[in-house]
Amino acid sequence: MLNIFYGDMPEAVYNTASYFKFDYEDEWIIDPYVKNMILDVDKSVVLDSGVIDSPVLGKIPPTGLSGGVKTLILVRFEKEKVFNVSTCGDNCAKWLLDMTRQEERTVNLRHLMDFGDEPFTIRIMNTGEIVHSMKELVPIAGEYV
């Protein structure tokens, strides 16, 4: 299940770009799941652990990925940490939901992310409520962002 704490959360890692730069591991980049995330979100192809082919930027290192993809990778591999996923656009929402179908994760969010029209299960940590649609999520999250 995806757990979201909306608003200021002092224990959350806010600067995900810096955290990623100093803590990512090469094997994370060549993970098949991560390769699919990178292709979907950044439209880029992983060539090896240190080189990604971006249609916009050409050949880039993993640190050149978008903030959203870097944050998704951290959420996938640094399970004990809480990351601020506000660097993620709505195109990352499906990946957050997918990652948490089998494993629980807690993230911090400081804006209203669109999780789409399909039913989902999200626990709002601020209130403990579990919601299954944007119609249920928006009024509660709107109180905190």
Short mmCIF file of C-alpha atoms in Angstrom, two decimals:
data_model
loop_
_atom_site.label_atom_id
_atom_site.label_comp_id
_atom_site.label_asym_id
_atom_site.label_seq_id
_atom_site.Cartn_x
_atom_site.Cartn_y
_atom_site.Cartn_z
CA MET A 1 0.00 0.00 0.00
CA LEU A 2 1.08 3.55 -0.70
CA ASN A 3 1.12 5.74 2.40
CA ILE A 4 1.22 9.49 1.79
CA PHE A 5 1.93 12.19 4.34
CA TYR A 6 0.86 15.56 2.93
CA GLY A 7 2.65 18.77 3.86
CA ASP A 8 5.75 19.40 5.93
CA MET A 9 7.39 16.22 7.19
CA PRO A 10 10.75 16.95 8.88
CA GLU A 11 12.06 13.36 8.61
CA ALA A 12 11.45 13.15 4.85
CA VAL A 13 14.39 13.41 2.45
CA TYR A 14 13.54 16.62 0.63
CA ASN A 15 16.52 17.07 -1.72
CA THR A 16 16.18 13.82 -3.62
CA ALA A 17 18.58 14.93 -6.39
CA SER A 18 21.48 15.30 -3.95
CA TYR A 19 20.59 12.11 -2.13
CA PHE A 20 20.49 10.24 -5.44
CA LYS A 21 23.78 11.72 -6.64
CA PHE A 22 25.69 10.44 -3.62
CA ASP A 23 23.83 7.23 -2.80
CA TYR A 24 22.54 5.51 -5.95
CA GLU A 25 24.14 2.21 -6.91
CA ASP A 26 25.00 1.15 -10.46
CA GLU A 27 22.93 -2.04 -10.22
CA TRP A 28 19.79 0.01 -9.55
CA ILE A 29 20.02 1.52 -13.04
CA ILE A 30 20.18 -1.81 -14.87
CA ASP A 31 17.31 -3.33 -12.89
CA PRO A 32 14.64 -4.32 -15.49
CA TYR A 33 11.88 -2.56 -13.54
CA VAL A 34 13.93 0.65 -13.37
CA LYS A 35 14.76 0.44 -17.08
CA ASN A 36 11.01 0.38 -17.79
CA MET A 37 10.41 3.37 -15.48
CA ILE A 38 13.16 5.36 -17.21
CA LEU A 39 11.79 4.50 -20.65
CA ASP A 40 8.23 5.40 -19.66
CA VAL A 41 8.84 8.60 -17.69
CA ASP A 42 11.94 10.06 -19.37
CA LYS A 43 11.57 8.33 -22.78
CA SER A 44 15.22 7.30 -22.37
CA VAL A 45 16.97 3.95 -22.87
CA VAL A 46 19.45 2.51 -20.38
CA LEU A 47 22.56 1.39 -22.29
CA ASP A 48 24.47 0.29 -19.20
CA SER A 49 24.76 1.26 -15.53
CA GLY A 50 26.52 4.52 -16.36
CA VAL A 51 25.01 5.59 -19.68
CA ILE A 52 21.44 6.44 -20.59
CA ASP A 53 20.39 7.51 -24.08
CA SER A 54 18.03 10.48 -23.83
CA PRO A 55 16.18 11.68 -26.95
CA VAL A 56 16.59 15.26 -25.69
CA LEU A 57 20.00 15.31 -23.99
CA GLY A 58 21.89 12.53 -25.81
CA LYS A 59 24.08 10.24 -23.72
CA ILE A 60 23.76 11.10 -20.02
CA PRO A 61 24.86 9.60 -16.70
CA PRO A 62 22.19 8.43 -14.23
CA THR A 63 22.50 11.76 -12.39
CA GLY A 64 21.18 13.43 -15.57
CA LEU A 65 17.80 11.70 -15.30
CA SER A 66 14.74 13.73 -14.42
CA GLY A 67 14.04 14.47 -10.77
CA GLY A 68 10.92 12.33 -10.96
CA VAL A 69 12.71 9.19 -12.14
CA LYS A 70 15.54 9.65 -9.62
CA THR A 71 12.97 9.94 -6.84
CA LEU A 72 11.08 6.84 -8.05
CA ILE A 73 14.34 4.86 -8.06
CA LEU A 74 15.05 5.96 -4.48
CA VAL A 75 11.54 4.96 -3.38
CA ARG A 76 12.08 1.54 -4.97
CA PHE A 77 15.44 0.77 -3.37
CA GLU A 78 15.68 2.82 -0.17
CA LYS A 79 12.64 1.27 1.45
CA GLU A 80 13.34 2.47 4.98
CA LYS A 81 13.50 6.14 3.97
CA VAL A 82 10.65 8.56 3.34
CA PHE A 83 11.21 10.68 0.24
CA ASN A 84 9.45 13.86 -0.77
CA VAL A 85 7.96 12.88 -4.12
CA SER A 86 6.98 16.42 -5.07
CA THR A 87 9.70 16.32 -7.75
CA CYS A 88 7.52 13.70 -9.46
CA GLY A 89 4.97 14.71 -12.04
CA ASP A 90 1.66 12.99 -12.58
CA ASN A 91 3.43 10.65 -15.04
CA CYS A 92 5.13 9.07 -12.01
CA ALA A 93 1.89 8.34 -10.13
CA LYS A 94 1.25 4.99 -11.80
CA TRP A 95 4.75 3.86 -10.83
CA LEU A 96 4.23 4.80 -7.18
CA LEU A 97 0.99 2.80 -7.19
CA ASP A 98 2.60 -0.14 -8.98
CA MET A 99 5.57 -0.32 -6.60
CA THR A 100 3.24 -0.42 -3.63
CA ARG A 101 0.94 -3.19 -4.86
CA GLN A 102 3.18 -5.78 -3.20
CA GLU A 103 5.20 -3.73 -0.70
CA GLU A 104 4.30 -0.84 1.56
CA ARG A 105 6.02 2.52 1.10
CA THR A 106 5.56 5.87 2.79
CA VAL A 107 6.20 9.07 0.85
CA ASN A 108 5.83 12.77 1.51
CA LEU A 109 3.89 14.91 -0.94
CA ARG A 110 3.45 18.67 -0.96
CA HIS A 111 1.11 18.97 -3.92
CA LEU A 112 -1.94 17.18 -5.23
CA MET A 113 -0.77 14.41 -7.55
CA ASP A 114 -3.24 12.93 -10.03
CA PHE A 115 -3.41 9.18 -9.50
CA GLY A 116 -5.82 8.71 -12.38
CA ASP A 117 -9.30 7.34 -12.87
CA GLU A 118 -8.65 3.69 -12.00
CA PRO A 119 -9.36 2.55 -8.42
CA PHE A 120 -6.35 2.55 -6.08
CA THR A 121 -5.60 2.13 -2.41
CA ILE A 122 -3.78 4.95 -0.62
CA ARG A 123 -3.53 5.61 3.11
CA ILE A 124 -3.37 9.28 4.01
CA MET A 125 -1.02 9.35 6.97
CA ASN A 126 -2.26 12.74 8.20
CA THR A 127 -5.65 11.26 9.04
CA GLY A 128 -5.23 7.48 8.78
CA GLU A 129 -7.97 7.36 6.15
CA ILE A 130 -7.77 4.93 3.23
CA VAL A 131 -9.03 6.23 -0.10
CA HIS A 132 -9.71 4.48 -3.41
CA SER A 133 -10.31 7.31 -5.89
CA MET A 134 -9.34 10.88 -6.67
CA LYS A 135 -12.84 11.90 -5.63
CA GLU A 136 -12.09 10.60 -2.12
CA LEU A 137 -8.46 11.79 -2.08
CA VAL A 138 -8.83 15.43 -3.18
CA PRO A 139 -10.92 16.80 -0.28
CA ILE A 140 -8.66 15.23 2.35
CA ALA A 141 -5.33 16.06 0.68
CA GLY A 142 -6.56 19.56 -0.08
CA GLU A 143 -6.62 20.29 3.64
CA TYR A 144 -2.85 19.81 3.85
CA VAL A 145 -1.43 21.15 0.59
#
